[in-house]
PDB file of C-alpha atoms in Angstrom:
ATOM      1  CA  UNK A   1      -6.476  10.154 -13.387  1.00  0.00           C
ATOM      2  CA  UNK A   2      -6.894  11.148 -10.068  1.00  0.00           C
ATOM      3  CA  UNK A   3      -9.692  13.651  -8.974  1.00  0.00           C
ATOM      4  CA  UNK A   4     -10.526  14.931  -5.730  1.00  0.00           C
ATOM      5  CA  UNK A   5     -14.011  15.117  -4.872  1.00  0.00           C
ATOM      6  CA  UNK A   6     -16.788  14.059  -2.680  1.00  0.00           C
ATOM      7  CA  UNK A   7     -18.469  10.622  -2.851  1.00  0.00           C
ATOM      8  CA  UNK A   8     -22.044   9.937  -4.008  1.00  0.00           C
ATOM      9  CA  UNK A   9     -22.959   6.783  -4.049  1.00  0.00           C
ATOM     10  CA  UNK A  10     -25.617   8.116  -6.418  1.00  0.00           C
ATOM     11  CA  UNK A  11     -23.391   8.874  -8.700  1.00  0.00           C
ATOM     12  CA  UNK A  12     -22.306   5.066  -9.624  1.00  0.00           C
ATOM     13  CA  UNK A  13     -25.776   3.420  -9.541  1.00  0.00           C
ATOM     14  CA  UNK A  14     -24.879   2.495 -12.966  1.00  0.00           C
ATOM     15  CA  UNK A  15     -22.394   0.201 -11.756  1.00  0.00           C
ATOM     16  CA  UNK A  16     -20.943  -2.536  -9.733  1.00  0.00           C
ATOM     17  CA  UNK A  17     -19.572  -1.324  -5.981  1.00  0.00           C
ATOM     18  CA  UNK A  18     -17.390  -3.943  -3.913  1.00  0.00           C
ATOM     19  CA  UNK A  19     -16.746  -3.135  -0.538  1.00  0.00           C
ATOM     20  CA  UNK A  20     -16.564  -4.555   2.793  1.00  0.00           C
ATOM     21  CA  UNK A  21     -19.050  -4.929   5.202  1.00  0.00           C
ATOM     22  CA  UNK A  22     -17.816  -2.374   8.118  1.00  0.00           C
ATOM     23  CA  UNK A  23     -17.278   0.421   4.867  1.00  0.00           C
ATOM     24  CA  UNK A  24     -20.493  -0.716   3.685  1.00  0.00           C
ATOM     25  CA  UNK A  25     -22.683  -0.262   7.383  1.00  0.00           C
ATOM     26  CA  UNK A  26     -20.664   2.342   8.094  1.00  0.00           C
ATOM     27  CA  UNK A  27     -21.543   4.574   4.461  1.00  0.00           C
ATOM     28  CA  UNK A  28     -24.698   3.262   4.219  1.00  0.00           C
ATOM     29  CA  UNK A  29     -23.231   1.461   0.843  1.00  0.00           C
ATOM     30  CA  UNK A  30     -26.025  -1.169   0.258  1.00  0.00           C
ATOM     31  CA  UNK A  31     -28.135  -2.383  -2.577  1.00  0.00           C
ATOM     32  CA  UNK A  32     -28.137  -4.933  -4.944  1.00  0.00           C
ATOM     33  CA  UNK A  33     -25.159  -3.591  -6.933  1.00  0.00           C
ATOM     34  CA  UNK A  34     -22.837  -4.182  -4.175  1.00  0.00           C
ATOM     35  CA  UNK A  35     -20.587  -6.687  -3.014  1.00  0.00           C
ATOM     36  CA  UNK A  36     -18.796  -7.286   0.382  1.00  0.00           C
ATOM     37  CA  UNK A  37     -15.651  -8.672   0.602  1.00  0.00           C
ATOM     38  CA  UNK A  38     -13.987 -10.097   3.814  1.00  0.00           C
ATOM     39  CA  UNK A  39     -12.386  -7.692   5.697  1.00  0.00           C
ATOM     40  CA  UNK A  40      -9.087  -6.975   5.894  1.00  0.00           C
ATOM     41  CA  UNK A  41      -6.080  -9.299   4.309  1.00  0.00           C
ATOM     42  CA  UNK A  42      -8.229 -12.057   4.594  1.00  0.00           C
ATOM     43  CA  UNK A  43     -10.101 -10.934   1.642  1.00  0.00           C
ATOM     44  CA  UNK A  44      -6.604 -11.638  -0.681  1.00  0.00           C
ATOM     45  CA  UNK A  45      -7.375 -14.496  -1.990  1.00  0.00           C
ATOM     46  CA  UNK A  46      -7.799 -16.916  -5.115  1.00  0.00           C
ATOM     47  CA  UNK A  47     -10.611 -18.248  -3.325  1.00  0.00           C
ATOM     48  CA  UNK A  48     -12.641 -14.844  -2.895  1.00  0.00           C
ATOM     49  CA  UNK A  49     -11.252 -13.675  -7.016  1.00  0.00           C
ATOM     50  CA  UNK A  50     -13.295 -16.382  -7.628  1.00  0.00           C
ATOM     51  CA  UNK A  51     -16.074 -15.475  -5.586  1.00  0.00           C
ATOM     52  CA  UNK A  52     -16.218 -11.818  -7.361  1.00  0.00           C
ATOM     53  CA  UNK A  53     -15.612 -13.084 -10.664  1.00  0.00           C
ATOM     54  CA  UNK A  54     -18.400 -15.101 -10.569  1.00  0.00           C
ATOM     55  CA  UNK A  55     -20.991 -12.843  -8.893  1.00  0.00           C
ATOM     56  CA  UNK A  56     -19.821  -9.914 -11.863  1.00  0.00           C
ATOM     57  CA  UNK A  57     -20.822 -12.634 -14.286  1.00  0.00           C
ATOM     58  CA  UNK A  58     -24.048 -12.924 -12.387  1.00  0.00           C
ATOM     59  CA  UNK A  59     -24.323  -9.467 -12.600  1.00  0.00           C
ATOM     60  CA  UNK A  60     -23.995  -9.500 -16.291  1.00  0.00           C
ATOM     61  CA  UNK A  61     -20.593  -7.157 -15.834  1.00  0.00           C
ATOM     62  CA  UNK A  62     -19.763  -6.837 -19.686  1.00  0.00           C
ATOM     63  CA  UNK A  63     -16.513  -5.805 -20.990  1.00  0.00           C
ATOM     64  CA  UNK A  64     -17.237  -2.265 -21.608  1.00  0.00           C
ATOM     65  CA  UNK A  65     -18.727  -1.992 -17.645  1.00  0.00           C
ATOM     66  CA  UNK A  66     -16.998  -0.491 -14.547  1.00  0.00           C
ATOM     67  CA  UNK A  67     -16.624  -1.887 -11.237  1.00  0.00           C
ATOM     68  CA  UNK A  68     -15.812   0.563  -7.879  1.00  0.00           C
ATOM     69  CA  UNK A  69     -14.156  -0.691  -5.337  1.00  0.00           C
ATOM     70  CA  UNK A  70     -14.659   1.360  -2.028  1.00  0.00           C
ATOM     71  CA  UNK A  71     -12.523   0.916   0.571  1.00  0.00           C
ATOM     72  CA  UNK A  72      -9.127   0.407   1.763  1.00  0.00           C
ATOM     73  CA  UNK A  73      -5.869  -0.786   0.444  1.00  0.00           C
ATOM     74  CA  UNK A  74      -6.932  -4.979   1.229  1.00  0.00           C
ATOM     75  CA  UNK A  75     -10.189  -4.337  -0.687  1.00  0.00           C
ATOM     76  CA  UNK A  76      -8.524  -2.092  -4.187  1.00  0.00           C
ATOM     77  CA  UNK A  77      -6.066  -5.248  -4.048  1.00  0.00           C
ATOM     78  CA  UNK A  78      -8.120  -7.792  -4.757  1.00  0.00           C
ATOM     79  CA  UNK A  79     -11.033  -5.864  -6.605  1.00  0.00           C
ATOM     80  CA  UNK A  80      -8.308  -4.452  -8.945  1.00  0.00           C
ATOM     81  CA  UNK A  81      -7.469  -8.506  -9.404  1.00  0.00           C
ATOM     82  CA  UNK A  82     -10.490  -9.435  -9.977  1.00  0.00           C
ATOM     83  CA  UNK A  83     -11.368  -6.596 -12.641  1.00  0.00           C
ATOM     84  CA  UNK A  84      -8.191  -7.067 -14.260  1.00  0.00           C
ATOM     85  CA  UNK A  85      -8.666 -10.211 -15.308  1.00  0.00           C
ATOM     86  CA  UNK A  86     -12.368 -10.754 -15.753  1.00  0.00           C
ATOM     87  CA  UNK A  87     -13.502 -10.552 -19.575  1.00  0.00           C
ATOM     88  CA  UNK A  88      -9.705  -9.421 -20.316  1.00  0.00           C
ATOM     89  CA  UNK A  89     -10.485  -6.254 -18.344  1.00  0.00           C
ATOM     90  CA  UNK A  90     -13.349  -3.579 -17.437  1.00  0.00           C
ATOM     91  CA  UNK A  91     -13.308  -0.750 -16.609  1.00  0.00           C
ATOM     92  CA  UNK A  92     -12.188   0.751 -12.378  1.00  0.00           C
ATOM     93  CA  UNK A  93     -12.447   2.964 -10.544  1.00  0.00           C
ATOM     94  CA  UNK A  94     -10.442   2.821  -6.607  1.00  0.00           C
ATOM     95  CA  UNK A  95     -12.360   5.007  -4.081  1.00  0.00           C
ATOM     96  CA  UNK A  96      -9.896   5.018  -0.746  1.00  0.00           C
ATOM     97  CA  UNK A  97     -11.727   5.145   2.329  1.00  0.00           C
ATOM     98  CA  UNK A  98      -8.325   4.861   4.325  1.00  0.00           C
ATOM     99  CA  UNK A  99      -5.581   7.209   4.602  1.00  0.00           C
ATOM    100  CA  UNK A 100      -3.022   4.077   3.260  1.00  0.00           C
ATOM    101  CA  UNK A 101      -4.616   3.854  -0.062  1.00  0.00           C
ATOM    102  CA  UNK A 102      -5.057   7.255  -0.610  1.00  0.00           C
ATOM    103  CA  UNK A 103      -1.761   8.192  -0.602  1.00  0.00           C
ATOM    104  CA  UNK A 104      -0.473   5.201  -1.642  1.00  0.00           C
ATOM    105  CA  UNK A 105      -2.823   1.876  -2.440  1.00  0.00           C
ATOM    106  CA  UNK A 106      -5.500   2.702  -4.705  1.00  0.00           C
ATOM    107  CA  UNK A 107      -2.485   4.798  -6.976  1.00  0.00           C
ATOM    108  CA  UNK A 108       0.190   3.490  -9.136  1.00  0.00           C
ATOM    109  CA  UNK A 109      -1.771   0.245 -10.955  1.00  0.00           C
ATOM    110  CA  UNK A 110      -0.516  -2.428  -9.054  1.00  0.00           C
ATOM    111  CA  UNK A 111      -2.762  -5.058  -8.177  1.00  0.00           C
ATOM    112  CA  UNK A 112      -2.158  -8.424  -5.876  1.00  0.00           C
ATOM    113  CA  UNK A 113      -3.604 -11.214  -3.338  1.00  0.00           C
ATOM    114  CA  UNK A 114      -1.544 -13.177  -1.065  1.00  0.00           C
ATOM    115  CA  UNK A 115      -0.603 -16.765  -1.370  1.00  0.00           C
ATOM    116  CA  UNK A 116       1.043 -19.323   0.814  1.00  0.00           C
ATOM    117  CA  UNK A 117       1.890 -16.685   3.615  1.00  0.00           C
ATOM    118  CA  UNK A 118       3.578 -14.635   1.253  1.00  0.00           C
ATOM    119  CA  UNK A 119       2.202 -10.928   0.408  1.00  0.00           C
ATOM    120  CA  UNK A 120       1.554 -10.226  -3.054  1.00  0.00           C
ATOM    121  CA  UNK A 121       2.770 -13.245  -4.479  1.00  0.00           C
ATOM    122  CA  UNK A 122       0.710 -13.127  -7.088  1.00  0.00           C
ATOM    123  CA  UNK A 123      -1.015  -9.878  -9.062  1.00  0.00           C
ATOM    124  CA  UNK A 124      -1.352  -7.256 -11.911  1.00  0.00           C
ATOM    125  CA  UNK A 125      -0.507  -3.643 -13.271  1.00  0.00           C
ATOM    126  CA  UNK A 126      -3.775  -2.801 -14.045  1.00  0.00           C
ATOM    127  CA  UNK A 127      -4.653   1.388 -15.056  1.00  0.00           C
ATOM    128  CA  UNK A 128      -7.102   2.259 -12.670  1.00  0.00           C
ATOM    129  CA  UNK A 129      -8.743   5.784 -12.108  1.00  0.00           C
ATOM    130  CA  UNK A 130      -8.944   7.240  -8.343  1.00  0.00           C
ATOM    131  CA  UNK A 131     -11.448   9.523  -6.689  1.00  0.00           C
ATOM    132  CA  UNK A 132      -9.944  10.611  -3.344  1.00  0.00           C
ATOM    133  CA  UNK A 133     -12.949  12.042  -1.283  1.00  0.00           C
ATOM    134  CA  UNK A 134     -11.026  13.595   2.420  1.00  0.00           C
ATOM    135  CA  UNK A 135     -14.170  13.679   4.189  1.00  0.00           C
ATOM    136  CA  UNK A 136     -13.532   9.307   4.626  1.00  0.00           C
ATOM    137  CA  UNK A 137     -10.432   9.740   7.013  1.00  0.00           C
ATOM    138  CA  UNK A 138     -13.165  11.483   9.828  1.00  0.00           C
ATOM    139  CA  UNK A 139     -14.411   8.195  10.421  1.00  0.00           C
ATOM    140  CA  UNK A 140     -11.071   6.311  10.861  1.00  0.00           C
ATOM    141  CA  UNK A 141     -10.257   4.960  14.388  1.00  0.00           C
ATOM    142  CA  UNK A 142      -7.414   5.487  15.853  1.00  0.00           C
ATOM    143  CA  UNK A 143      -5.232   2.592  14.477  1.00  0.00           C
ATOM    144  CA  UNK A 144      -6.017   3.179  11.363  1.00  0.00           C
ATOM    145  CA  UNK A 145      -4.614   7.115  11.362  1.00  0.00           C
ATOM    146  CA  UNK A 146      -1.570   5.523  12.971  1.00  0.00           C
ATOM    147  CA  UNK A 147      -1.263   2.465  10.092  1.00  0.00           C
ATOM    148  CA  UNK A 148      -1.200   5.202   7.946  1.00  0.00           C
ATOM    149  CA  UNK A 149       1.693   7.218   9.217  1.00  0.00           C
ATOM    150  CA  UNK A 150       4.068   4.523   8.757  1.00  0.00           C
ATOM    151  CA  UNK A 151       3.372   4.873   4.547  1.00  0.00           C
ATOM    152  CA  UNK A 152       3.289   8.700   5.169  1.00  0.00           C
ATOM    153  CA  UNK A 153       6.958   8.393   7.076  1.00  0.00           C
ATOM    154  CA  UNK A 154       7.969   6.559   3.922  1.00  0.00           C
ATOM    155  CA  UNK A 155       6.354   9.688   1.831  1.00  0.00           C
ATOM    156  CA  UNK A 156       8.192  12.566   4.106  1.00  0.00           C
ATOM    157  CA  UNK A 157      11.868  11.016   3.635  1.00  0.00           C
ATOM    158  CA  UNK A 158      11.367  10.438  -0.082  1.00  0.00           C
ATOM    159  CA  UNK A 159      10.195  13.777  -0.845  1.00  0.00           C
ATOM    160  CA  UNK A 160      11.192  17.300   1.692  1.00  0.00           C
ATOM    161  CA  UNK A 161       8.251  19.280   0.077  1.00  0.00           C
ATOM    162  CA  UNK A 162       6.321  16.628   1.276  1.00  0.00           C
ATOM    163  CA  UNK A 163       7.492  16.530   4.776  1.00  0.00           C
ATOM    164  CA  UNK A 164       7.364  20.748   4.691  1.00  0.00           C
ATOM    165  CA  UNK A 165       3.914  20.509   3.314  1.00  0.00           C
ATOM    166  CA  UNK A 166       2.759  17.504   6.650  1.00  0.00           C
ATOM    167  CA  UNK A 167       4.570  19.831   9.233  1.00  0.00           C
ATOM    168  CA  UNK A 168       1.832  22.679   8.414  1.00  0.00           C
ATOM    169  CA  UNK A 169      -1.123  20.440   9.834  1.00  0.00           C
ATOM    170  CA  UNK A 170      -3.337  20.606   7.184  1.00  0.00           C
ATOM    171  CA  UNK A 171      -4.086  16.711   5.919  1.00  0.00           C
ATOM    172  CA  UNK A 172      -5.780  17.266   2.999  1.00  0.00           C
ATOM    173  CA  UNK A 173      -3.132  19.153   1.366  1.00  0.00           C
ATOM    174  CA  UNK A 174      -0.938  16.100   2.405  1.00  0.00           C
ATOM    175  CA  UNK A 175      -3.399  13.653   0.835  1.00  0.00           C
ATOM    176  CA  UNK A 176      -2.723  15.394  -2.326  1.00  0.00           C
ATOM    177  CA  UNK A 177       1.658  15.460  -2.084  1.00  0.00           C
ATOM    178  CA  UNK A 178       1.379  12.188  -1.345  1.00  0.00           C
ATOM    179  CA  UNK A 179      -0.999  10.812  -4.316  1.00  0.00           C
ATOM    180  CA  UNK A 180       0.766  13.470  -6.851  1.00  0.00           C
ATOM    181  CA  UNK A 181       4.146  11.900  -6.258  1.00  0.00           C
ATOM    182  CA  UNK A 182       3.112   8.571  -6.092  1.00  0.00           C
ATOM    183  CA  UNK A 183       1.585   9.701  -9.311  1.00  0.00           C
ATOM    184  CA  UNK A 184       4.305  11.342 -11.221  1.00  0.00           C
ATOM    185  CA  UNK A 185       6.629   8.135 -10.057  1.00  0.00           C
ATOM    186  CA  UNK A 186       4.521   5.499 -11.097  1.00  0.00           C
ATOM    187  CA  UNK A 187       3.843   7.097 -14.670  1.00  0.00           C
ATOM    188  CA  UNK A 188       7.744   7.708 -15.345  1.00  0.00           C
ATOM    189  CA  UNK A 189       8.091   4.228 -14.189  1.00  0.00           C
ATOM    190  CA  UNK A 190       4.272   2.295 -14.811  1.00  0.00           C
ATOM    191  CA  UNK A 191       5.789  -1.580 -14.726  1.00  0.00           C
ATOM    192  CA  UNK A 192       8.069  -1.234 -11.554  1.00  0.00           C
ATOM    193  CA  UNK A 193      11.281  -1.848 -13.213  1.00  0.00           C
ATOM    194  CA  UNK A 194      13.434   1.569 -12.350  1.00  0.00           C
ATOM    195  CA  UNK A 195      12.782   4.909  -9.961  1.00  0.00           C
ATOM    196  CA  UNK A 196       9.311   3.383  -9.221  1.00  0.00           C
ATOM    197  CA  UNK A 197      11.250   0.763  -7.166  1.00  0.00           C
ATOM    198  CA  UNK A 198      11.992   3.542  -4.032  1.00  0.00           C
ATOM    199  CA  UNK A 199       8.245   3.155  -3.304  1.00  0.00           C
ATOM    200  CA  UNK A 200       9.151   0.043  -2.059  1.00  0.00           C
ATOM    201  CA  UNK A 201      11.179   1.546   0.987  1.00  0.00           C
ATOM    202  CA  UNK A 202      10.731  -0.234   4.348  1.00  0.00           C
ATOM    203  CA  UNK A 203       8.627  -2.720   2.425  1.00  0.00           C
ATOM    204  CA  UNK A 204      11.346  -6.135   2.115  1.00  0.00           C
ATOM    205  CA  UNK A 205      11.216  -6.040   6.431  1.00  0.00           C
ATOM    206  CA  UNK A 206       7.850  -4.370   6.213  1.00  0.00           C
ATOM    207  CA  UNK A 207       5.870  -7.438   4.228  1.00  0.00           C
ATOM    208  CA  UNK A 208       7.669  -9.688   6.717  1.00  0.00           C
ATOM    209  CA  UNK A 209       6.641  -8.679   9.601  1.00  0.00           C
ATOM    210  CA  UNK A 210       3.236  -8.004   8.487  1.00  0.00           C
ATOM    211  CA  UNK A 211       3.164 -11.422   7.586  1.00  0.00           C
ATOM    212  CA  UNK A 212       4.837 -13.124  10.495  1.00  0.00           C
ATOM    213  CA  UNK A 213       3.938 -10.882  13.215  1.00  0.00           C
ATOM    214  CA  UNK A 214      -0.124  -9.848  12.229  1.00  0.00           C
ATOM    215  CA  UNK A 215       1.637  -5.956  12.681  1.00  0.00           C
ATOM    216  CA  UNK A 216      -1.275  -3.375  10.634  1.00  0.00           C
ATOM    217  CA  UNK A 217       0.910  -2.506   7.174  1.00  0.00           C
ATOM    218  CA  UNK A 218       1.686   0.326   8.282  1.00  0.00           C
ATOM    219  CA  UNK A 219       3.258  -0.584  11.605  1.00  0.00           C
ATOM    220  CA  UNK A 220       5.462  -3.343   9.639  1.00  0.00           C
ATOM    221  CA  UNK A 221       6.106  -0.350   6.922  1.00  0.00           C
ATOM    222  CA  UNK A 222       7.601   2.022   9.440  1.00  0.00           C
ATOM    223  CA  UNK A 223       9.203  -1.141  11.520  1.00  0.00           C
ATOM    224  CA  UNK A 224      10.847  -1.750   7.996  1.00  0.00           C
ATOM    225  CA  UNK A 225      11.961   1.967   7.367  1.00  0.00           C
ATOM    226  CA  UNK A 226      13.239   2.082  10.630  1.00  0.00           C
ATOM    227  CA  UNK A 227      15.461  -0.888  10.097  1.00  0.00           C
ATOM    228  CA  UNK A 228      16.989  -0.303   6.702  1.00  0.00           C
ATOM    229  CA  UNK A 229      18.075   3.352   7.995  1.00  0.00           C
ATOM    230  CA  UNK A 230      20.077   1.794  10.538  1.00  0.00           C
ATOM    231  CA  UNK A 231      21.483  -0.177   8.109  1.00  0.00           C
ATOM    232  CA  UNK A 232      22.097   2.608   5.419  1.00  0.00           C
ATOM    233  CA  UNK A 233      23.563   4.247   8.791  1.00  0.00           C
ATOM    234  CA  UNK A 234      25.773   0.491   9.132  1.00  0.00           C
ATOM    235  CA  UNK A 235      27.167   0.901   5.916  1.00  0.00           C
ATOM    236  CA  UNK A 236      28.225   4.243   6.131  1.00  0.00           C
ATOM    237  CA  UNK A 237      25.515   6.026   3.236  1.00  0.00           C
ATOM    238  CA  UNK A 238      24.196   8.584   5.437  1.00  0.00           C
ATOM    239  CA  UNK A 239      25.071  10.386   8.692  1.00  0.00           C
ATOM    240  CA  UNK A 240      24.638   9.546  12.611  1.00  0.00           C
ATOM    241  CA  UNK A 241      22.248  12.678  12.702  1.00  0.00           C
ATOM    242  CA  UNK A 242      20.195  12.105   9.629  1.00  0.00           C
ATOM    243  CA  UNK A 243      19.358   7.687  11.419  1.00  0.00           C
ATOM    244  CA  UNK A 244      18.612   9.293  14.941  1.00  0.00           C
ATOM    245  CA  UNK A 245      16.200  11.785  13.173  1.00  0.00           C
ATOM    246  CA  UNK A 246      14.056   9.301  11.411  1.00  0.00           C
ATOM    247  CA  UNK A 247      14.543   6.690  13.276  1.00  0.00           C
ATOM    248  CA  UNK A 248      13.612   9.148  16.605  1.00  0.00           C
ATOM    249  CA  UNK A 249      10.225  10.074  14.429  1.00  0.00           C
ATOM    250  CA  UNK A 250       9.764   6.306  13.811  1.00  0.00           C
ATOM    251  CA  UNK A 251       9.785   5.243  17.459  1.00  0.00           C
ATOM    252  CA  UNK A 252       7.879   8.529  19.070  1.00  0.00           C
ATOM    253  CA  UNK A 253       4.926   6.478  16.783  1.00  0.00           C
ATOM    254  CA  UNK A 254       5.891   3.017  16.746  1.00  0.00           C
ATOM    255  CA  UNK A 255       7.093   0.553  19.090  1.00  0.00           C
ATOM    256  CA  UNK A 256      10.421  -1.247  17.365  1.00  0.00           C
ATOM    257  CA  UNK A 257       9.972  -5.330  16.424  1.00  0.00           C
ATOM    258  CA  UNK A 258      12.991  -6.777  17.449  1.00  0.00           C
ATOM    259  CA  UNK A 259      14.235  -9.256  13.866  1.00  0.00           C
ATOM    260  CA  UNK A 260      14.961 -12.339  14.032  1.00  0.00           C
ATOM    261  CA  UNK A 261      16.238 -15.029  11.891  1.00  0.00           C
ATOM    262  CA  UNK A 262      13.319 -16.701  10.609  1.00  0.00           C
ATOM    263  CA  UNK A 263      11.878 -12.824  10.285  1.00  0.00           C
ATOM    264  CA  UNK A 264      14.841 -12.336   8.028  1.00  0.00           C
ATOM    265  CA  UNK A 265      14.339 -15.547   6.063  1.00  0.00           C
ATOM    266  CA  UNK A 266      11.113 -14.444   4.561  1.00  0.00           C
ATOM    267  CA  UNK A 267      12.494 -11.499   2.764  1.00  0.00           C
ATOM    268  CA  UNK A 268      13.458 -14.094   0.208  1.00  0.00           C
ATOM    269  CA  UNK A 269      10.210 -13.274  -1.539  1.00  0.00           C
ATOM    270  CA  UNK A 270      10.476  -9.671  -2.415  1.00  0.00           C
ATOM    271  CA  UNK A 271       9.592  -9.225  -5.923  1.00  0.00           C
ATOM    272  CA  UNK A 272      12.812  -6.750  -6.206  1.00  0.00           C
ATOM    273  CA  UNK A 273      15.266  -9.379  -5.505  1.00  0.00           C
ATOM    274  CA  UNK A 274      17.378 -11.435  -7.913  1.00  0.00           C
ATOM    275  CA  UNK A 275      20.654 -13.687  -8.458  1.00  0.00           C
ATOM    276  CA  UNK A 276      19.961 -14.904  -4.792  1.00  0.00           C
ATOM    277  CA  UNK A 277      20.369 -11.522  -2.869  1.00  0.00           C
ATOM    278  CA  UNK A 278      18.030  -9.895  -1.014  1.00  0.00           C
ATOM    279  CA  UNK A 279      17.295  -6.212  -2.606  1.00  0.00           C
ATOM    280  CA  UNK A 280      17.167  -3.126   0.217  1.00  0.00           C
ATOM    281  CA  UNK A 281      15.728   0.347  -0.994  1.00  0.00           C
ATOM    282  CA  UNK A 282      18.428   2.085   1.546  1.00  0.00           C
ATOM    283  CA  UNK A 283      17.897   6.143   2.588  1.00  0.00           C
ATOM    284  CA  UNK A 284      19.515   8.901   2.178  1.00  0.00           C
ATOM    285  CA  UNK A 285      19.368   8.407  -1.852  1.00  0.00           C
ATOM    286  CA  UNK A 286      16.851   5.529  -1.816  1.00  0.00           C
ATOM    287  CA  UNK A 287      18.945   3.477  -4.308  1.00  0.00           C
ATOM    288  CA  UNK A 288      18.672  -0.309  -4.150  1.00  0.00           C
ATOM    289  CA  UNK A 289      21.345  -2.198  -2.549  1.00  0.00           C
ATOM    290  CA  UNK A 290      21.782  -5.821  -2.355  1.00  0.00           C
ATOM    291  CA  UNK A 291      23.090  -8.876   0.190  1.00  0.00           C
ATOM    292  CA  UNK A 292      22.840 -12.063   0.855  1.00  0.00           C
ATOM    293  CA  UNK A 293      20.825 -13.498   3.968  1.00  0.00           C
ATOM    294  CA  UNK A 294      24.700 -14.103   5.121  1.00  0.00           C
ATOM    295  CA  UNK A 295      25.487  -9.958   5.024  1.00  0.00           C
ATOM    296  CA  UNK A 296      21.533  -9.590   6.143  1.00  0.00           C
ATOM    297  CA  UNK A 297      21.708 -11.525   9.416  1.00  0.00           C
ATOM    298  CA  UNK A 298      25.474 -10.360  10.463  1.00  0.00           C
ATOM    299  CA  UNK A 299      24.072  -6.674   9.829  1.00  0.00           C
ATOM    300  CA  UNK A 300      20.530  -6.262  11.595  1.00  0.00           C
ATOM    301  CA  UNK A 301      21.310  -9.234  14.408  1.00  0.00           C
TER     302      UNK A 301
END
């Protein structure tokens, strides 16, 4: 369930709250029922899952209890995983504080941590509630807003309706449109076996760039969108006008990172892959196309 309302910490005084130190300091989230994770992608590790579950145990969290995850995507992914395995699952509410988390990562029930340099290699599907308060966006840095624009480009390409809402310039309406779109897709395919794959648009190369080049998630996804759209043009799936329209929009916001064989080889870890081939979601129909590594190298380098 998604609700759109103001977040008041006092409403969750009887719950355990997990955030990171930056968010905790910024919004005054502190107290004996609050746990601080490391900031950013470094939170997403088995070590932090163990520490967090140990804290749950020390605070006598019962199976009927509830955990509140306040923060961006890394907090949500990590807390979601811990909540899904602690005592075989405790109730979870996401309170996303970044643009990326509000329009994407806090919705759909995916949890994940990284392993051996592979992003989101381990995770679960776990239902959670989401409370979206767009006031959090007022405190974001320009870098964080820009990061959100990468995922927002994805939704604008997936849905002309979202692109139309975005064009009107109201961020609250844009967030709601993206959140409702993702929620509807995930409800139709909760375990990511079919139509939900289109939400991975831009992420095959994006995840490889994120970990290999240290890009923000949004910048990496935007680069993935650029290369997937160019790939669709090379394969005759879209025309030059469509390709140029969207690749120009990417370039207006982000630097394009040159690909290499080393970066492309990291795409073998994408979870959609099968039969030894790399799976890509390609516009404009956002269907799935598979390539051998040799084909990818030939098409993209």
